[in-house]
Amino acid sequence: MAALERTTTVQQTTTNINPDIQKERDIATFNVYELTTLIDCGEDRTIARRKCQSLALNDPELKHKPVAFMSRDERYTNAIKKAIYVTKKVQEYGITDMEEQHWYRSAATKQDTYGFALHYAMFLPTLSSQGDEEQKKYWVPLAQDLKIIGTYAQTELGHGTFIRGLETTATYDPQTEEFVLHSPTVTSLKWWPGNLGKTVTHAVVLAQLYTKGVCHGLHPFIVQLRSLEDHQPLPGVKLGDIGPKLGYASNDNGFLGFDHVRIPRRNMLMKHSKVDPDGTYTKPAIQRLSYGTMVLVRVNIVRQAFISLAYAITIAVRYSAVRRQTELTPGGVEPQILDYQSQQMKLFPLVATAYAFNFAAWTTRLRYIEVIMEINSGNVESLPELHALSAGLKAFTSYVMNEGIEVCRMSCGGHGYSCASGFPELYGLATPACTYEGENTVMLLQTARYLMKCAGKVSARDKLPGMMQYLSQTKRGTWPAREDSDMLNLQLLSEAYQHRAFRMVVSAAEKLNAELAKGKPQHKAWNNCHIYLLKAATAHCHFFVVQNFANHIKDTEMGNDVREVLTTLCQLYSLHGIMENSGDFLMDGYVNGDQLAKVQKLVAHLLSVMRPNAVALVDAFDIHDDLLCSEIGRYDGNVYEALYEWAKQSPLNETDVHHSYYKYLRPMLQGGKAKL
């Protein structure tokens, strides 16, 4: 992309900085830009990201009033307008790299939704990964050129994560060589797909395939929903918007139903399975290959969990640096609330968590690319492990992110409740990650199922794949960390989490086998062990994040100052996790009470070590003010002036006297006065 020249200039304004927040930046012990490039996985990526963002943020056509002051109709209209404009600009700028396109679109939409989000996130990837060569040659160019706009219609009113329970049917008619799509019940209505209600023309629809009287399970079908002439729904297609939600006000999440709608046979995506003209069905060589799109989306959710948490903690830390509250001594200066240890305990572990999730996201993404390359060469051995890892991390990171945003909001007091803080919109956009693309409890249970299979291989002395080898290598015993220096050793911290994961996986397997030994059917035994299975999956994911964080620090080239601050973060993340989950480490005597007391003391110590770098660490996330959309998280720290200016934009302030006064208040007030 020719427009991406190299630049290392800071994105934010450097004039009129609040002295409190400037002081914080002056005492930082590391180079912020160096850490930013590490977060981005390379300086070239930082430069490219900044340039793509600046193209959008400096474009006057993409500026508008705060979305908090828009009606839902205004927000939807604004989103579509921007989506079309952005699409044209992407072509004009010659941005061909998919990630650079994402950076540009995200900056254009800011803290809102992109009008064609599902088209790029699900529709196009599914066409590319599930269609055969002939289908891709026909459909992908249409989608890339936006001759058609699509979404991914899987979830139904009555079923979500349990996809085998989906009711929409696609029955093959060999006489016409067509599939007949039908929604037999109200619960079979497709429900929730983004951009479905009013925007898209097509959808990849997941439906139960019937041919020759036999159901072959769920398969993807390309279905045209609206006319390409006047955008009216086609005959037999019921379409609409599902109404307001907690967030995503600009997104027309929709419902979809079919009344015996016919589509050509070749509209079934046939890379992995197919139906011949006579109705003969050929199943995929490997069933799980058809789950590729979903695995990719879950891998991306791990990255999004980092980004959402980074937004929240940036707002909270910066605000805490300029907010002064309560005299510590009578007549003394009110301290920055960031100086209170209680505030540090709320926020600093979340800063460390954001960094841990960033590195976990990069590793998972790279692993996904490796596995896809293996699959393309005919090796599918790593797919089950990737599926289990992506499902578990999707749940683990989104749970923590969801709770972390709320902790950050509450740490900002009353101003955190205002839409001006950015928290309400951020939470509404982030929290659905706990549900979409697989409800979190179900995702953890999918990971647990894989873990139980691996535990069975240990008993049978079979070879374990990749990361799972720790199940056969871990030895029972006690944590060898005795002194403070031991407990700050990243290797020993990783070993503690490895032991916890090992013990909880083995314990869950023992509980499950005990239930089966009692003669319980598999499904009842499984249900009776849910609490153990969920804890095992969570411990496994937690171990991955800790070990990966430590390995990243050890194996990545970086300056000593950056390595030192990242080591502090990894130590805090790991020790805080032991403190918060102390029962898991104490239960079998691996950690004792004296060790736990030292862990708590070290956590308090690390808070003070991290204190001088708190603002610099969130600055390194490099989130531009126009993307953060928070008056209390501004780079310059001038939060009170910004809050006042923001409030003046409220539509209620357009007149000094609201029109309702004349209709309701004045008659009451004047009537009351007359009676007096």
XYZ file of C-alpha atoms in Angstrom:
676
model
C 0.000 0.000 0.000
C 1.697 3.176 -1.214
C 0.058 5.405 1.392
C 1.834 3.692 4.298
C 5.025 5.703 4.784
C 7.087 5.124 7.913
C 6.386 7.367 10.896
C 7.066 7.108 14.599
C 5.289 10.271 15.702
C 2.967 10.079 18.674
C -0.687 10.190 17.602
C -1.970 12.345 20.470
C -1.851 16.076 21.059
C 1.081 17.284 23.162
C -0.276 20.728 24.114
C -2.121 21.719 27.287
C -1.435 18.458 29.111
C -2.803 18.037 32.621
C 0.258 18.315 34.917
C -0.703 15.215 36.898
C -0.753 12.965 33.856
C 2.377 14.580 32.429
C 4.169 13.806 35.691
C 3.167 10.166 35.266
C 4.717 10.015 31.819
C 7.875 11.731 32.987
C 8.629 9.050 35.601
C 8.174 6.043 33.297
C 11.177 3.722 33.199
C 10.847 2.359 29.650
C 10.371 3.475 26.052
C 6.623 3.498 25.354
C 7.002 3.298 21.590
C 9.202 0.215 21.838
C 6.549 -1.548 23.875
C 3.856 -0.463 21.415
C 5.733 -2.136 18.572
C 6.052 -5.265 20.694
C 2.292 -5.283 21.324
C 1.734 -4.891 17.583
C 4.221 -7.689 16.824
C 6.635 -5.445 14.939
C 7.340 -1.797 14.145
C 6.183 -2.198 10.552
C 2.766 -3.210 11.844
C 2.655 -0.219 14.206
C 3.469 2.158 11.365
C 0.897 0.538 9.078
C -1.798 0.555 11.769
C -1.222 4.200 12.642
C -1.312 5.253 9.017
C -4.547 3.368 8.339
C -6.107 4.880 11.442
C -4.982 8.398 10.571
C -6.549 8.135 7.116
C -9.913 7.613 8.795
C -9.530 9.843 11.849
C -8.448 12.860 9.781
C -11.271 12.502 7.259
C -13.969 15.180 7.863
C -16.565 13.006 6.121
C -16.290 10.483 8.964
C -16.849 12.967 11.787
C -20.241 13.271 13.489
C -21.845 14.028 16.829
C -21.386 11.509 19.659
C -23.436 8.356 19.083
C -24.860 8.728 22.596
C -26.904 11.646 21.270
C -28.278 9.736 18.251
C -31.532 7.799 17.954
C -31.309 4.167 16.862
C -32.549 5.055 13.384
C -29.860 7.749 13.143
C -27.189 5.290 14.280
C -28.201 2.626 11.771
C -28.353 5.160 8.942
C -24.990 6.603 9.963
C -23.445 3.123 10.041
C -24.642 2.280 6.521
C -23.555 5.648 5.174
C -20.086 5.213 6.635
C -19.818 1.591 5.506
C -20.400 2.588 1.890
C -18.044 5.553 2.142
C -15.355 3.457 3.794
C -15.638 0.787 1.106
C -15.025 3.394 -1.577
C -12.073 4.873 0.295
C -10.472 1.448 0.794
C -10.473 1.044 -2.981
C -9.301 4.617 -3.532
C -6.386 4.241 -1.108
C -5.485 0.853 -2.567
C -5.659 -0.955 0.778
C -5.572 -4.613 -0.190
C -4.200 -6.257 2.960
C -7.094 -7.653 5.033
C -5.641 -6.508 8.351
C -4.960 -3.009 7.062
C -8.553 -2.886 5.860
C -9.673 -3.892 9.354
C -7.580 -1.129 10.949
C -9.033 1.462 8.605
C -12.636 0.302 9.053
C -12.307 0.151 12.831
C -10.972 3.694 12.957
C -13.742 4.890 10.675
C -16.478 3.393 12.828
C -14.750 4.243 16.125
C -16.593 2.838 19.138
C -19.499 1.672 17.006
C -20.253 -1.154 14.590
C -19.330 -1.453 10.939
C -22.361 -1.668 8.676
C -20.936 -4.623 6.713
C -19.191 -6.319 9.653
C -20.602 -9.832 9.197
C -20.005 -9.653 5.467
C -16.253 -9.478 6.053
C -16.022 -11.374 9.345
C -18.162 -14.422 8.462
C -19.746 -14.378 5.002
C -16.599 -13.962 2.901
C -14.427 -16.286 5.023
C -17.110 -18.983 4.832
C -17.373 -18.694 1.057
C -13.588 -18.971 0.822
C -13.204 -21.876 3.249
C -16.348 -23.920 2.551
C -16.913 -23.425 -1.179
C -15.327 -25.594 -3.871
C -13.164 -23.964 -6.530
C -16.031 -23.348 -8.955
C -18.192 -21.837 -6.219
C -15.402 -19.585 -4.984
C -14.717 -18.401 -8.508
C -18.342 -17.315 -8.855
C -19.306 -16.077 -5.373
C -16.139 -14.594 -3.870
C -15.649 -11.831 -6.495
C -19.297 -10.806 -6.100
C -18.836 -10.547 -2.352
C -15.463 -8.815 -2.549
C -16.837 -6.192 -4.954
C -19.977 -5.762 -2.788
C -22.237 -6.716 -5.650
C -23.880 -8.779 -2.944
C -23.815 -8.228 0.838
C -23.973 -11.243 3.116
C -24.179 -12.494 6.678
C -23.903 -15.833 8.463
C -27.256 -17.237 9.636
C -26.802 -20.044 12.125
C -28.377 -19.216 15.496
C -32.130 -19.703 15.783
C -34.765 -18.409 18.167
C -34.893 -21.761 19.939
C -31.282 -22.930 19.644
C -27.875 -21.269 19.768
C -24.761 -23.076 20.874
C -26.379 -26.510 20.497
C -26.175 -26.406 16.730
C -27.338 -29.996 16.247
C -30.692 -28.820 17.544
C -31.187 -26.275 14.761
C -34.503 -26.835 12.982
C -34.214 -25.066 9.607
C -34.350 -27.719 6.881
C -32.910 -27.962 3.377
C -34.614 -30.837 1.569
C -33.208 -31.876 -1.804
C -35.586 -32.291 -4.756
C -33.819 -34.370 -7.452
C -36.531 -33.656 -10.020
C -35.670 -29.944 -10.134
C -32.136 -30.244 -8.709
C -33.040 -27.751 -5.993
C -32.981 -27.540 -2.219
C -36.173 -26.465 -0.466
C -35.432 -24.349 2.598
C -38.119 -24.259 5.259
C -38.623 -22.972 8.806
C -41.098 -25.472 10.302
C -41.619 -23.763 13.689
C -41.369 -20.314 15.266
C -38.298 -21.526 17.153
C -36.624 -22.346 13.834
C -36.474 -18.660 12.846
C -32.879 -17.545 12.384
C -32.305 -15.009 15.159
C -29.437 -12.601 15.917
C -27.303 -12.623 12.713
C -25.695 -9.200 12.339
C -26.716 -6.944 9.443
C -29.556 -9.369 8.621
C -32.565 -7.214 9.449
C -32.306 -4.484 6.826
C -28.900 -4.592 5.143
C -27.853 -7.861 3.524
C -28.946 -9.344 0.212
C -27.611 -12.865 0.847
C -26.745 -15.169 3.709
C -24.866 -18.361 4.348
C -27.639 -20.338 6.042
C -26.946 -23.367 8.231
C -29.687 -25.939 7.732
C -30.340 -29.634 8.308
C -29.676 -31.385 4.990
C -32.216 -33.991 3.877
C -31.757 -36.086 0.768
C -33.339 -39.428 -0.145
C -35.222 -39.286 3.144
C -32.085 -39.166 5.292
C -30.897 -36.264 7.430
C -27.158 -35.642 7.071
C -26.890 -32.854 9.627
C -26.021 -29.198 9.268
C -24.590 -27.840 6.040
C -24.059 -24.309 4.691
C -26.183 -22.909 1.854
C -25.927 -19.607 0.004
C -29.378 -18.051 -0.091
C -30.485 -14.809 -1.719
C -32.851 -12.994 0.643
C -33.613 -9.674 -1.036
C -34.107 -8.440 -4.565
C -31.054 -6.848 -6.131
C -33.411 -4.406 -7.866
C -35.476 -2.910 -5.034
C -34.141 -4.682 -1.893
C -37.550 -6.192 -1.115
C -37.527 -9.621 0.592
C -37.949 -12.415 -1.960
C -41.105 -14.563 -1.975
C -41.196 -16.968 0.955
C -38.547 -15.051 2.900
C -39.499 -13.412 6.212
C -37.013 -10.768 7.341
C -36.823 -8.138 10.057
C -34.876 -6.463 12.849
C -35.092 -8.057 16.317
C -35.212 -4.720 18.149
C -33.015 -2.834 20.656
C -30.298 -4.670 22.575
C -27.902 -3.906 25.422
C -25.406 -2.672 22.813
C -24.829 -2.685 19.037
C -27.520 -0.031 18.511
C -26.353 0.611 14.940
C -26.436 -3.081 14.005
C -29.628 -4.502 12.518
C -29.426 -7.948 14.104
C -32.275 -9.749 12.431
C -34.673 -12.644 12.159
C -35.133 -14.854 9.099
C -37.678 -17.479 8.169
C -38.317 -19.557 5.032
C -41.573 -20.823 3.601
C -40.481 -23.567 1.182
C -37.903 -21.385 -0.579
C -36.130 -23.109 -3.483
C -32.434 -22.623 -4.304
C -30.199 -24.347 -6.898
C -28.308 -27.495 -5.890
C -24.988 -25.701 -6.377
C -25.935 -23.172 -3.693
C -24.850 -25.735 -1.129
C -21.203 -25.037 -0.306
C -19.451 -28.223 -1.366
C -15.763 -28.096 -0.514
C -16.053 -30.792 2.154
C -19.312 -32.586 1.338
C -21.629 -32.616 -1.674
C -24.953 -33.718 -3.095
C -25.010 -35.098 -6.651
C -27.839 -34.290 -9.081
C -29.559 -37.595 -8.248
C -29.428 -36.801 -4.516
C -26.477 -38.997 -3.593
C -24.683 -37.546 -0.588
C -20.904 -37.610 -0.126
C -19.802 -36.853 3.414
C -16.615 -34.920 4.246
C -13.454 -36.923 4.728
C -13.025 -35.273 8.115
C -16.137 -33.888 9.772
C -14.365 -31.165 11.732
C -12.958 -29.516 8.599
C -16.285 -27.749 8.161
C -15.747 -25.965 11.503
C -12.843 -23.904 10.170
C -14.686 -20.579 10.044
C -15.913 -20.905 13.615
C -12.416 -21.725 14.906
C -11.040 -18.633 13.158
C -13.720 -16.426 14.680
C -12.968 -17.762 18.171
C -9.268 -17.116 17.659
C -10.148 -13.530 16.723
C -12.336 -13.155 19.830
C -9.268 -13.751 22.001
C -7.654 -10.771 20.290
C -10.812 -8.722 20.715
C -10.905 -9.567 24.430
C -7.465 -7.990 24.751
C -8.497 -4.889 22.804
C -11.699 -4.335 24.806
C -9.876 -4.769 28.105
C -7.104 -2.451 26.903
C -9.707 0.251 26.164
C -11.274 -0.116 29.608
C -8.045 -0.120 31.581
C -6.688 2.839 29.597
C -9.717 4.898 30.597
C -9.576 3.834 34.243
C -5.831 4.314 34.773
C -5.679 7.720 33.086
C -8.716 8.952 34.987
C -7.244 7.661 38.245
C -4.095 9.672 37.545
C -5.961 13.000 37.315
C -8.819 12.396 39.756
C -7.972 13.636 43.231
C -10.152 12.611 46.144
C -10.205 12.769 49.970
C -7.614 14.345 52.240
C -5.207 11.802 53.669
C -4.194 14.360 56.288
C -6.373 17.268 57.493
C -5.776 20.283 55.311
C -3.482 18.352 53.002
C -3.599 18.060 49.227
C -6.074 15.520 47.921
C -4.039 12.643 46.453
C -4.449 11.091 43.040
C -6.720 8.088 43.498
C -4.102 6.055 41.638
C -1.966 6.407 44.774
C -4.461 4.433 46.853
C -3.403 0.803 47.124
C -7.042 -0.258 46.903
C -7.330 1.437 43.490
C -4.087 -0.152 42.363
C -5.386 -3.562 43.425
C -8.444 -3.070 41.234
C -6.597 -1.848 38.161
C -2.996 -3.050 37.987
C -3.799 -6.778 37.725
C -6.086 -5.887 34.811
C -3.249 -4.030 33.074
C -1.165 -7.195 33.453
C -4.088 -9.300 32.213
C -4.443 -7.201 29.077
C -0.793 -7.777 28.216
C -1.101 -11.494 28.935
C -4.127 -11.731 26.636
C -2.358 -9.837 23.863
C 0.494 -12.331 23.741
C -1.923 -15.257 24.062
C -3.882 -13.900 21.103
C -0.774 -13.651 18.933
C 0.354 -17.182 19.764
C -3.098 -18.626 19.093
C -3.340 -16.797 15.801
C 0.048 -18.041 14.643
C -0.909 -21.558 15.702
C -4.103 -21.307 13.673
C -2.099 -20.362 10.572
C 0.263 -23.299 11.147
C -2.607 -25.769 11.543
C -4.368 -24.509 8.413
C -1.142 -25.008 6.464
C -0.889 -28.530 7.884
C -4.482 -29.262 6.877
C -3.864 -27.984 3.353
C -0.961 -30.435 3.089
C -3.165 -33.307 4.279
C -2.210 -33.402 7.971
C -5.200 -32.895 10.298
C -3.698 -34.233 13.531
C -3.454 -30.798 15.183
C -7.033 -29.719 14.452
C -8.648 -31.182 17.617
C -6.068 -29.484 19.849
C -6.572 -26.146 18.072
C -10.348 -26.495 18.341
C -10.093 -27.160 22.079
C -7.620 -24.328 22.651
C -9.606 -21.746 20.679
C -12.885 -22.696 22.371
C -11.376 -22.573 25.853
C -9.459 -19.334 25.357
C -12.496 -17.695 23.786
C -14.424 -18.392 26.981
C -11.590 -17.727 29.434
C -10.536 -14.373 27.976
C -14.028 -13.026 27.293
C -15.184 -13.873 30.832
C -12.248 -12.009 32.370
C -12.596 -9.106 29.932
C -16.310 -8.769 30.687
C -15.741 -8.625 34.436
C -12.704 -6.377 34.004
C -14.632 -3.688 32.126
C -17.124 -3.475 34.974
C -14.324 -3.245 37.563
C -12.806 -0.394 35.539
C -16.164 1.390 35.294
C -16.811 1.174 39.019
C -13.270 2.328 39.774
C -14.131 5.620 38.057
C -16.975 6.421 40.436
C -20.003 8.362 39.220
C -18.384 9.587 36.017
C -17.879 5.979 34.967
C -21.662 5.644 34.770
C -21.964 8.450 32.221
C -21.930 7.643 28.525
C -19.229 10.301 28.335
C -16.869 7.820 30.004
C -17.128 5.409 27.093
C -17.869 2.490 29.412
C -21.573 1.941 28.587
C -20.907 1.699 24.856
C -17.749 -0.352 25.371
C -19.506 -2.824 27.655
C -22.428 -3.196 25.273
C -20.057 -3.955 22.407
C -17.766 -6.281 24.373
C -20.012 -8.383 26.597
C -21.742 -10.351 23.802
C -18.411 -12.113 23.234
C -19.334 -14.273 26.227
C -22.268 -15.606 24.221
C -21.793 -15.346 20.469
C -19.824 -17.922 18.513
C -20.373 -20.403 21.334
C -21.732 -19.729 24.826
C -18.829 -19.720 27.247
C -19.903 -22.572 29.498
C -20.407 -24.802 26.484
C -17.039 -23.712 25.065
C -15.262 -24.679 28.284
C -17.049 -28.033 28.274
C -15.854 -28.628 24.708
C -12.320 -27.982 25.906
C -12.945 -30.286 28.871
C -14.091 -33.070 26.542
C -10.775 -32.885 24.719
C -8.907 -32.824 28.035
C -10.712 -35.969 29.175
C -9.680 -37.722 25.960
C -6.079 -36.718 26.619
C -6.327 -37.923 30.210
C -7.497 -41.260 28.836
C -4.446 -41.394 26.586
C -2.210 -40.926 29.621
C -3.790 -43.951 31.265
C -3.318 -45.943 28.055
C 0.259 -44.650 27.709
C -0.538 -43.200 24.300
C 1.366 -40.243 22.876
C -0.060 -36.830 23.720
C -0.101 -33.955 21.228
C 1.673 -30.613 21.615
C 0.917 -28.717 24.785
C -0.975 -31.638 26.303
C 2.261 -33.473 27.049
C 2.270 -31.806 30.465
C -0.352 -34.362 31.554
C 2.233 -37.117 31.328
C 5.217 -35.054 32.471
C 3.902 -33.382 35.615
C 4.897 -34.964 38.917
C 2.956 -34.658 42.139
C 4.701 -32.824 44.939
C 4.993 -29.348 46.431
C 5.878 -25.975 44.987
C 9.657 -25.556 45.350
C 9.352 -21.765 45.665
C 10.298 -20.843 49.218
C 11.917 -17.408 49.063
C 10.599 -14.239 47.459
C 13.064 -14.596 44.596
C 11.728 -18.089 43.885
C 8.160 -16.864 43.776
C 9.113 -14.166 41.273
C 10.789 -16.735 39.012
C 8.672 -17.029 35.867
C 9.600 -20.662 35.347
C 8.478 -21.622 38.851
C 5.277 -19.620 38.408
C 4.559 -21.502 35.172
C 5.200 -24.777 36.976
C 2.643 -23.829 39.636
C -0.021 -23.291 37.004
C 1.016 -26.465 35.214
C 0.565 -28.440 38.424
C -2.837 -26.862 39.034
C -3.997 -27.697 35.499
C -2.620 -31.234 35.765
C -4.290 -31.886 39.116
C -7.650 -30.511 38.054
C -7.707 -32.388 34.746
C -6.773 -35.626 36.493
C -9.308 -34.966 39.266
C -12.094 -34.325 36.742
C -11.180 -37.523 34.883
C -11.262 -39.493 38.128
C -14.656 -38.046 39.060
C -16.008 -38.861 35.604
C -14.672 -42.411 35.670
C -16.144 -42.904 39.141
C -19.571 -41.883 37.868
C -19.264 -44.244 34.926
C -18.157 -47.047 37.257
C -21.426 -46.629 39.133
C -23.222 -47.585 35.938
C -24.281 -44.039 35.013
C -24.836 -43.424 31.293
C -22.191 -41.228 29.686
C -24.439 -38.150 29.446
C -25.519 -38.370 33.095
C -21.996 -38.971 34.314
C -20.835 -35.978 32.265
C -23.565 -33.721 33.659
C -22.778 -34.811 37.231
C -19.163 -33.697 36.739
C -19.746 -30.293 35.132
C -18.256 -28.286 37.999
C -15.029 -30.316 37.886
C -14.848 -30.244 34.108
C -15.311 -26.473 33.957
C -12.590 -25.911 36.535
C -10.259 -28.239 34.652
C -10.794 -26.375 31.368
C -10.340 -23.009 33.070
C -7.130 -24.148 34.773
C -5.807 -25.474 31.468
C -6.440 -22.136 29.728
C -4.980 -20.175 32.634
C -1.826 -22.291 32.448
C -1.534 -21.624 28.722
C -1.794 -17.846 29.239
C 0.783 -17.771 32.062
C 3.261 -20.070 30.298
C 2.867 -18.197 27.031
C 3.436 -14.825 28.741
C 6.619 -16.111 30.380
C 7.874 -17.698 27.153
C 7.203 -14.527 25.199
C 9.348 -12.503 27.588
C 12.108 -15.123 27.426
C 12.115 -15.701 23.678
C 11.357 -12.257 22.202
C 14.053 -9.728 21.408
C 13.471 -6.503 23.358
C 15.288 -3.833 25.348
C 16.177 -4.511 28.961
C 13.849 -1.791 30.284
C 10.888 -3.234 28.398
C 11.793 -6.761 29.460
C 11.922 -5.621 33.077
C 8.493 -3.995 33.023
C 6.933 -6.965 31.202
C 8.496 -9.301 33.745
C 6.836 -7.299 36.516
C 3.508 -7.603 34.713
C 3.909 -11.354 34.265
C 4.843 -11.755 37.918
C 1.814 -9.726 39.003
C -0.537 -11.578 36.670
C 0.691 -14.953 37.894
C 0.876 -14.216 41.616
C -2.457 -12.415 41.621
C -3.973 -15.474 39.940
C -2.583 -17.727 42.677
C -4.008 -15.395 45.319
C -7.435 -15.238 43.684
C -7.558 -19.020 43.140
C -5.735 -19.978 46.326
C -7.999 -22.940 47.064
C -6.928 -24.661 43.850
C -3.263 -24.445 44.876
C -3.807 -25.245 48.559
C -6.164 -28.186 48.081
C -3.578 -30.911 47.549
C -0.840 -29.251 49.576
C 1.128 -28.054 46.552
C 1.160 -24.573 48.113
C 0.994 -24.095 51.883
C -0.302 -21.266 54.022
C 3.102 -19.686 54.579
C 3.754 -19.600 50.844
C 0.363 -18.050 50.194
C 1.074 -15.337 52.762
C 4.300 -14.538 50.894
C 2.366 -14.458 47.609
C -0.015 -11.854 49.040
C 2.911 -9.775 50.310
C 4.601 -9.936 46.908
C 1.430 -8.856 45.114
C 1.314 -5.737 47.302
C 5.015 -5.141 46.579
C 4.516 -5.476 42.828
C 1.738 -2.880 42.928
C 4.253 -0.334 44.213
C 6.851 -1.469 41.659
C 4.361 -1.017 38.852
C 3.001 2.327 40.088
C 5.516 4.627 38.270
C 4.779 2.938 34.931
C 1.000 2.646 35.153
C 0.089 5.454 32.748
C 2.942 4.631 30.362
C 1.788 1.011 30.214
C -1.689 1.978 29.030
C -0.239 4.642 26.714
C 1.660 1.808 25.040
C -1.663 0.348 23.868
C -1.587 3.369 21.533
C -5.334 3.989 21.473
C -6.104 7.345 19.891
C -8.575 9.598 21.742
C -10.933 9.504 18.757
C -11.033 5.709 19.047
C -11.233 5.570 22.831
C -14.332 7.822 22.789
C -13.953 8.657 26.474
C -13.964 12.116 27.969
C -12.431 10.789 31.200
C -9.760 8.667 29.494
C -8.307 11.410 27.300
C -4.596 11.457 26.586
C -4.255 15.074 27.776
C -6.002 14.371 31.096
C -8.277 17.433 30.875
C -11.321 15.442 31.867
C -13.465 18.054 33.603
C -13.408 20.543 30.753
C -14.169 17.694 28.345
C -17.096 16.431 30.424
C -18.655 19.890 30.470
C -18.251 20.373 26.717
C -19.689 16.902 26.069
C -22.728 17.533 28.273
C -23.527 20.763 26.429
C -24.066 18.725 23.251
C -27.069 16.920 24.724
C -30.174 17.481 22.572
C -32.042 18.442 25.749
C -29.821 21.536 25.918
C -30.838 22.872 22.501
C -33.375 25.137 24.237
C -33.435 26.571 27.740
C -37.046 25.518 28.135
C -38.057 22.060 26.950
C -41.261 21.739 24.901
C -42.749 19.415 27.493
C -42.893 22.356 29.901
C -45.659 24.014 27.928
C -47.748 20.867 27.687
C -47.292 19.387 31.154
C -45.240 21.390 33.664
C -46.696 24.862 33.113
C -50.340 23.807 33.591
C -49.399 21.985 36.777
C -47.202 24.750 38.168
C -49.552 27.589 37.322
C -52.569 25.657 38.460
C -50.873 24.895 41.738
C -49.938 28.555 42.218
C -53.455 29.744 41.491
C -54.870 27.397 44.095
C -52.437 28.769 46.666
